[in-house]
Tab-separated table of N, CA, C and O in Angstrom:
chain	number	residue	atom	x	y	z
A	1	GLY	N	-11.910	-45.428	53.326
A	1	GLY	CA	-12.798	-44.977	52.303
A	1	GLY	C	-12.994	-43.478	52.341
A	1	GLY	O	-12.382	-42.775	53.137
A	2	PHE	N	-13.851	-43.003	51.495
A	2	PHE	CA	-14.115	-41.566	51.430
A	2	PHE	C	-15.056	-41.104	52.530
A	2	PHE	O	-15.074	-39.957	52.886
A	3	ILE	N	-15.869	-42.028	53.057
A	3	ILE	CA	-16.781	-41.689	54.143
A	3	ILE	C	-16.468	-42.585	55.321
A	3	ILE	O	-16.553	-43.803	55.226
A	4	ASP	N	-16.064	-41.988	56.434
A	4	ASP	CA	-15.742	-42.747	57.635
A	4	ASP	C	-17.027	-43.019	58.403
A	4	ASP	O	-17.605	-42.131	59.006
A	5	THR	N	-17.493	-44.267	58.347
A	5	THR	CA	-18.763	-44.614	59.005
A	5	THR	C	-18.543	-45.392	60.293
A	5	THR	O	-19.483	-45.922	60.858
A	6	GLU	N	-17.305	-45.439	60.777
A	6	GLU	CA	-17.002	-46.213	61.970
A	6	GLU	C	-17.826	-45.770	63.178
A	6	GLU	O	-18.289	-46.587	63.949
A	7	HIS	N	-18.028	-44.473	63.346
A	7	HIS	CA	-18.748	-43.954	64.504
A	7	HIS	C	-20.146	-43.468	64.147
A	7	HIS	O	-20.799	-42.786	64.917
A	8	MET	N	-20.613	-43.831	62.965
A	8	MET	CA	-21.927	-43.371	62.520
A	8	MET	C	-22.935	-44.503	62.605
A	8	MET	O	-22.591	-45.667	62.479
A	9	HIS	N	-24.181	-44.137	62.789
A	9	HIS	CA	-25.263	-45.115	62.826
A	9	HIS	C	-26.122	-45.020	61.568
A	9	HIS	O	-27.211	-45.559	61.525
A	10	THR	N	-25.613	-44.327	60.574
A	10	THR	CA	-26.326	-44.140	59.322
A	10	THR	C	-25.518	-44.790	58.202
A	10	THR	O	-24.317	-44.606	58.115
A	11	SER	N	-26.184	-45.532	57.347
A	11	SER	CA	-25.491	-46.215	56.255
A	11	SER	C	-25.066	-45.228	55.173
A	11	SER	O	-25.626	-44.139	55.043
A	12	VAL	N	-24.084	-45.638	54.392
A	12	VAL	CA	-23.634	-44.823	53.266
A	12	VAL	C	-24.789	-44.620	52.298
A	12	VAL	O	-24.955	-43.531	51.728
A	13	GLU	N	-25.612	-45.652	52.117
A	13	GLU	CA	-26.762	-45.550	51.208
A	13	GLU	C	-27.742	-44.478	51.679
A	13	GLU	O	-28.267	-43.712	50.877
A	14	GLU	N	-27.978	-44.416	52.991
A	14	GLU	CA	-28.893	-43.387	53.502
A	14	GLU	C	-28.273	-41.999	53.370
A	14	GLU	O	-28.964	-41.034	53.017
A	15	LEU	N	-26.971	-41.879	53.648
A	15	LEU	CA	-26.289	-40.591	53.468
A	15	LEU	C	-26.450	-40.105	52.033
A	15	LEU	O	-26.784	-38.947	51.794
A	16	LEU	N	-26.206	-40.995	51.090
A	16	LEU	CA	-26.339	-40.631	49.684
A	16	LEU	C	-27.788	-40.292	49.342
A	16	LEU	O	-28.053	-39.341	48.604
A	17	GLY	N	-28.734	-41.045	49.900
A	17	GLY	CA	-30.155	-40.757	49.681
A	17	GLY	C	-30.540	-39.373	50.167
A	17	GLY	O	-31.246	-38.624	49.482
A	18	ILE	N	-30.075	-39.022	51.352
A	18	ILE	CA	-30.356	-37.689	51.910
A	18	ILE	C	-29.761	-36.612	51.005
A	18	ILE	O	-30.421	-35.629	50.674
A	19	PHE	N	-28.512	-36.816	50.595
A	19	PHE	CA	-27.836	-35.846	49.733
A	19	PHE	C	-28.575	-35.674	48.406
A	19	PHE	O	-28.861	-34.556	47.984
A	20	LEU	N	-28.882	-36.786	47.757
A	20	LEU	CA	-29.553	-36.720	46.453
A	20	LEU	C	-30.941	-36.116	46.560
A	20	LEU	O	-31.348	-35.317	45.716
A	21	TYR	N	-31.689	-36.474	47.589
A	21	TYR	CA	-33.029	-35.928	47.781
A	21	TYR	C	-32.960	-34.415	47.994
A	21	TYR	O	-33.770	-33.661	47.468
A	22	THR	N	-31.955	-33.987	48.756
A	22	THR	CA	-31.787	-32.553	49.029
A	22	THR	C	-31.627	-31.766	47.739
A	22	THR	O	-32.297	-30.765	47.521
A	23	PHE	N	-30.733	-32.229	46.874
A	23	PHE	CA	-30.414	-31.462	45.677
A	23	PHE	C	-31.358	-31.725	44.521
A	23	PHE	O	-31.604	-30.835	43.712
A	24	ALA	N	-31.921	-32.907	44.434
A	24	ALA	CA	-32.864	-33.194	43.349
A	24	ALA	C	-34.192	-32.473	43.571
A	24	ALA	O	-34.815	-32.005	42.626
A	25	GLN	N	-34.618	-32.390	44.819
A	25	GLN	CA	-35.910	-31.788	45.142
A	25	GLN	C	-35.793	-30.384	45.720
A	25	GLN	O	-36.805	-29.778	46.055
A	26	ASN	N	-34.560	-29.892	45.883
A	26	ASN	CA	-34.332	-28.610	46.546
A	26	ASN	C	-35.063	-28.590	47.898
A	26	ASN	O	-35.720	-27.627	48.268
A	27	ALA	N	-34.943	-29.717	48.611
A	27	ALA	CA	-35.683	-29.906	49.860
A	27	ALA	C	-35.015	-29.178	51.022
A	27	ALA	O	-33.790	-29.081	51.103
A	28	ARG	N	-35.824	-28.677	51.897
A	28	ARG	CA	-35.353	-28.015	53.109
A	28	ARG	C	-34.992	-29.058	54.155
A	28	ARG	O	-35.514	-30.173	54.158
A	29	HIS	N	-34.095	-28.673	55.053
A	29	HIS	CA	-33.641	-29.614	56.085
A	29	HIS	C	-34.787	-30.100	56.971
A	29	HIS	O	-34.783	-31.249	57.413
A	30	ARG	N	-35.757	-29.250	57.213
A	30	ARG	CA	-36.895	-29.656	58.051
A	30	ARG	C	-37.684	-30.789	57.388
A	30	ARG	O	-38.092	-31.742	58.045
A	31	LEU	N	-37.889	-30.695	56.081
A	31	LEU	CA	-38.577	-31.754	55.343
A	31	LEU	C	-37.764	-33.045	55.369
A	31	LEU	O	-38.299	-34.133	55.578
A	32	LEU	N	-36.451	-32.922	55.169
A	32	LEU	CA	-35.573	-34.094	55.206
A	32	LEU	C	-35.547	-34.725	56.593
A	32	LEU	O	-35.527	-35.953	56.729
A	33	ALA	N	-35.543	-33.898	57.629
A	33	ALA	CA	-35.543	-34.407	59.000
A	33	ALA	C	-36.784	-35.260	59.245
A	33	ALA	O	-36.704	-36.339	59.846
A	34	ASP	N	-37.913	-34.803	58.745
A	34	ASP	CA	-39.156	-35.563	58.907
A	34	ASP	C	-39.122	-36.843	58.069
A	34	ASP	O	-39.458	-37.914	58.545
A	35	ARG	N	-38.687	-36.731	56.841
A	35	ARG	CA	-38.673	-37.873	55.928
A	35	ARG	C	-37.714	-38.966	56.380
A	35	ARG	O	-38.016	-40.139	56.324
A	36	PHE	N	-36.506	-38.575	56.840
A	36	PHE	CA	-35.488	-39.549	57.212
A	36	PHE	C	-35.411	-39.786	58.725
A	36	PHE	O	-34.564	-40.545	59.183
A	37	GLN	N	-36.250	-39.112	59.482
A	37	GLN	CA	-36.328	-39.282	60.940
A	37	GLN	C	-35.002	-38.995	61.646
A	37	GLN	O	-34.510	-39.770	62.465
A	38	HIS	N	-34.412	-37.852	61.296
A	38	HIS	CA	-33.201	-37.346	61.940
A	38	HIS	C	-33.445	-35.883	62.283
A	38	HIS	O	-34.324	-35.240	61.714
A	39	SER	N	-32.643	-35.341	63.184
A	39	SER	CA	-32.749	-33.915	63.491
A	39	SER	C	-32.211	-33.109	62.316
A	39	SER	O	-31.456	-33.628	61.479
A	40	THR	N	-32.575	-31.831	62.253
A	40	THR	CA	-32.066	-30.986	61.171
A	40	THR	C	-30.545	-30.848	61.285
A	40	THR	O	-29.857	-30.757	60.266
A	41	GLU	N	-30.025	-30.854	62.493
A	41	GLU	CA	-28.571	-30.793	62.693
A	41	GLU	C	-27.888	-32.032	62.104
A	41	GLU	O	-26.863	-31.935	61.440
A	42	THR	N	-28.480	-33.199	62.317
A	42	THR	CA	-27.932	-34.441	61.768
A	42	THR	C	-28.001	-34.430	60.248
A	42	THR	O	-27.052	-34.844	59.574
A	43	ILE	N	-29.112	-33.952	59.703
A	43	ILE	CA	-29.258	-33.863	58.246
A	43	ILE	C	-28.148	-32.993	57.673
A	43	ILE	O	-27.476	-33.373	56.707
A	44	CYS	N	-27.927	-31.848	58.268
A	44	CYS	CA	-26.882	-30.926	57.812
A	44	CYS	C	-25.515	-31.612	57.875
A	44	CYS	O	-24.722	-31.526	56.939
A	45	ARG	N	-25.235	-32.298	58.968
A	45	ARG	CA	-23.960	-32.990	59.132
A	45	ARG	C	-23.780	-34.076	58.071
A	45	ARG	O	-22.710	-34.228	57.482
A	46	HIS	N	-24.841	-34.828	57.782
A	46	HIS	CA	-24.776	-35.891	56.775
A	46	HIS	C	-24.516	-35.323	55.383
A	46	HIS	O	-23.740	-35.890	54.612
A	47	ILE	N	-25.154	-34.224	55.055
A	47	ILE	CA	-24.950	-33.598	53.749
A	47	ILE	C	-23.491	-33.153	53.617
A	47	ILE	O	-22.859	-33.352	52.582
A	48	LYS	N	-22.943	-32.568	54.683
A	48	LYS	CA	-21.548	-32.135	54.656
A	48	LYS	C	-20.599	-33.309	54.476
A	48	LYS	O	-19.588	-33.203	53.774
A	49	ILE	N	-20.903	-34.446	55.079
A	49	ILE	CA	-20.061	-35.644	54.937
A	49	ILE	C	-20.008	-36.071	53.472
A	49	ILE	O	-18.936	-36.367	52.939
A	50	VAL	N	-21.159	-36.083	52.808
A	50	VAL	CA	-21.197	-36.504	51.401
A	50	VAL	C	-20.486	-35.480	50.519
A	50	VAL	O	-19.734	-35.852	49.610
A	51	ILE	N	-20.667	-34.199	50.786
A	51	ILE	CA	-19.994	-33.169	50.003
A	51	ILE	C	-18.480	-33.314	50.129
A	51	ILE	O	-17.749	-33.222	49.142
A	52	ARG	N	-17.991	-33.561	51.345
A	52	ARG	CA	-16.544	-33.749	51.531
A	52	ARG	C	-16.046	-34.973	50.771
A	52	ARG	O	-14.964	-34.952	50.175
A	53	ALA	N	-16.814	-36.052	50.790
A	53	ALA	CA	-16.426	-37.270	50.062
A	53	ALA	C	-16.380	-36.996	48.559
A	53	ALA	O	-15.450	-37.427	47.876
A	54	LEU	N	-17.382	-36.279	48.048
A	54	LEU	CA	-17.394	-35.945	46.619
A	54	LEU	C	-16.219	-35.051	46.257
A	54	LEU	O	-15.626	-35.188	45.189
A	55	PHE	N	-15.868	-34.141	47.154
A	55	PHE	CA	-14.722	-33.268	46.908
A	55	PHE	C	-13.443	-34.091	46.800
A	55	PHE	O	-12.610	-33.864	45.925
A	56	LYS	N	-13.278	-35.082	47.684
A	56	LYS	CA	-12.092	-35.945	47.626
A	56	LYS	C	-12.049	-36.729	46.321
A	56	LYS	O	-10.972	-36.958	45.771
A	57	LEU	N	-13.186	-37.142	45.826
A	57	LEU	CA	-13.251	-37.878	44.568
A	57	LEU	C	-13.033	-36.982	43.353
A	57	LEU	O	-12.580	-37.447	42.310
A	58	SER	N	-13.365	-35.720	43.492
A	58	SER	CA	-13.387	-34.821	42.335
A	58	SER	C	-12.046	-34.713	41.635
A	58	SER	O	-11.994	-34.609	40.413
A	59	SER	N	-10.952	-34.736	42.370
A	59	SER	CA	-9.649	-34.560	41.721
A	59	SER	C	-9.297	-35.719	40.797
A	59	SER	O	-8.543	-35.546	39.846
A	60	SER	N	-9.863	-36.897	41.050
A	60	SER	CA	-9.562	-38.024	40.174
A	60	SER	C	-10.664	-38.282	39.150
A	60	SER	O	-10.435	-38.918	38.134
A	61	VAL	N	-11.861	-37.768	39.398
A	61	VAL	CA	-12.989	-38.042	38.515
A	61	VAL	C	-13.381	-36.830	37.685
A	61	VAL	O	-13.628	-36.940	36.490
A	62	ILE	N	-13.430	-35.671	38.299
A	62	ILE	CA	-13.882	-34.456	37.623
A	62	ILE	C	-12.676	-33.545	37.441
A	62	ILE	O	-12.264	-32.858	38.364
A	63	LYS	N	-12.092	-33.570	36.268
A	63	LYS	CA	-10.908	-32.764	36.019
A	63	LYS	C	-10.933	-32.294	34.559
A	63	LYS	O	-11.100	-33.112	33.660
A	64	PRO	N	-10.794	-31.016	34.325
A	64	PRO	CA	-10.765	-30.542	32.940
A	64	PRO	C	-9.512	-31.060	32.232
A	64	PRO	O	-8.464	-31.237	32.855
A	65	ARG	N	-9.645	-31.317	30.956
A	65	ARG	CA	-8.503	-31.811	30.176
A	65	ARG	C	-7.414	-30.752	30.060
A	65	ARG	O	-6.238	-31.050	30.132
A	66	ASN	N	-7.813	-29.513	29.881
A	66	ASN	CA	-6.852	-28.411	29.828
A	66	ASN	C	-7.591	-27.108	30.106
A	66	ASN	O	-8.807	-27.068	30.178
A	67	LEU	N	-6.843	-26.029	30.249
A	67	LEU	CA	-7.452	-24.745	30.613
A	67	LEU	C	-8.415	-24.222	29.566
A	67	LEU	O	-9.341	-23.484	29.886
A	68	GLN	N	-8.227	-24.590	28.303
A	68	GLN	CA	-9.118	-24.118	27.251
A	68	GLN	C	-10.530	-24.697	27.403
A	68	GLN	O	-11.491	-24.150	26.868
A	69	ASP	N	-10.671	-25.804	28.145
A	69	ASP	CA	-11.980	-26.423	28.344
A	69	ASP	C	-12.775	-25.796	29.492
A	69	ASP	O	-13.923	-26.127	29.708
A	70	ILE	N	-12.142	-24.904	30.244
A	70	ILE	CA	-12.812	-24.265	31.385
A	70	ILE	C	-13.476	-22.979	30.908
A	70	ILE	O	-12.818	-22.105	30.348
A	71	PRO	N	-14.792	-22.839	31.134
A	71	PRO	CA	-15.471	-21.611	30.720
A	71	PRO	C	-14.842	-20.376	31.370
A	71	PRO	O	-14.406	-20.421	32.524
A	72	GLY	N	-14.801	-19.277	30.632
A	72	GLY	CA	-14.213	-18.036	31.127
A	72	GLY	C	-14.798	-17.559	32.441
A	72	GLY	O	-14.089	-17.004	33.276
A	73	LYS	N	-16.096	-17.772	32.625
A	73	LYS	CA	-16.750	-17.337	33.864
A	73	LYS	C	-16.118	-18.012	35.080
A	73	LYS	O	-15.979	-17.410	36.131
A	74	ILE	N	-15.726	-19.267	34.928
A	74	ILE	CA	-15.079	-20.001	36.021
A	74	ILE	C	-13.596	-19.654	36.082
A	74	ILE	O	-13.048	-19.378	37.150
A	75	LEU	N	-12.940	-19.661	34.938
A	75	LEU	CA	-11.503	-19.435	34.855
A	75	LEU	C	-11.103	-18.080	35.430
A	75	LEU	O	-10.062	-17.954	36.075
A	76	ASN	N	-11.930	-17.067	35.254
A	76	ASN	CA	-11.598	-15.709	35.682
A	76	ASN	C	-12.211	-15.315	37.024
A	76	ASN	O	-12.136	-14.157	37.404
A	77	ASP	N	-12.784	-16.247	37.731
A	77	ASP	CA	-13.410	-15.942	39.028
A	77	ASP	C	-12.691	-16.713	40.125
A	77	ASP	O	-12.721	-17.946	40.159
A	78	LYS	N	-12.043	-15.995	41.039
A	78	LYS	CA	-11.247	-16.656	42.081
A	78	LYS	C	-12.097	-17.470	43.056
A	78	LYS	O	-11.579	-18.293	43.791
A	79	ARG	N	-13.408	-17.259	43.050
A	79	ARG	CA	-14.270	-18.087	43.900
A	79	ARG	C	-14.426	-19.490	43.340
A	79	ARG	O	-14.574	-20.463	44.087
A	80	PHE	N	-14.396	-19.628	42.007
A	80	PHE	CA	-14.658	-20.911	41.361
A	80	PHE	C	-13.408	-21.621	40.879
A	80	PHE	O	-13.292	-22.835	40.973
A	81	PHE	N	-12.445	-20.871	40.319
A	81	PHE	CA	-11.332	-21.495	39.643
A	81	PHE	C	-10.499	-22.439	40.517
A	81	PHE	O	-10.061	-23.489	40.035
A	82	PRO	N	-10.255	-22.133	41.806
A	82	PRO	CA	-9.435	-23.068	42.601
A	82	PRO	C	-9.974	-24.512	42.581
A	82	PRO	O	-9.202	-25.450	42.711
A	83	TRP	N	-11.253	-24.683	42.381
A	83	TRP	CA	-11.837	-26.014	42.374
A	83	TRP	C	-11.586	-26.732	41.048
A	83	TRP	O	-11.776	-27.935	40.945
A	84	PHE	N	-11.162	-25.993	40.030
A	84	PHE	CA	-10.981	-26.580	38.711
A	84	PHE	C	-9.528	-26.558	38.235
A	84	PHE	O	-9.252	-26.835	37.087
A	85	LYS	N	-8.600	-26.266	39.137
A	85	LYS	CA	-7.197	-26.229	38.729
A	85	LYS	C	-6.779	-27.577	38.182
A	85	LYS	O	-7.158	-28.616	38.691
A	86	VAL	N	-5.995	-27.522	37.136
A	86	VAL	CA	-5.525	-28.758	36.478
A	86	VAL	C	-4.336	-29.304	37.223
A	86	VAL	O	-3.503	-28.637	37.703
């Protein structure tokens, strides 16, 4: 799968919950650590796991139809465009 949970003690549902709470509420890791009862280091690691999984999915799910559909700000910026290559 996209998330290897073989050596983890946290469910995929909790990983996704932590990720969504972080970005929906703009929550700090300290708040998440208290809410989910994990260390801030664990929270950071869990967020990175979900981001990597979403990145793996992005090439099949999030893809522009053609270059004309990519806004110029993204198309002309080498920091952003590699993520949107067709």
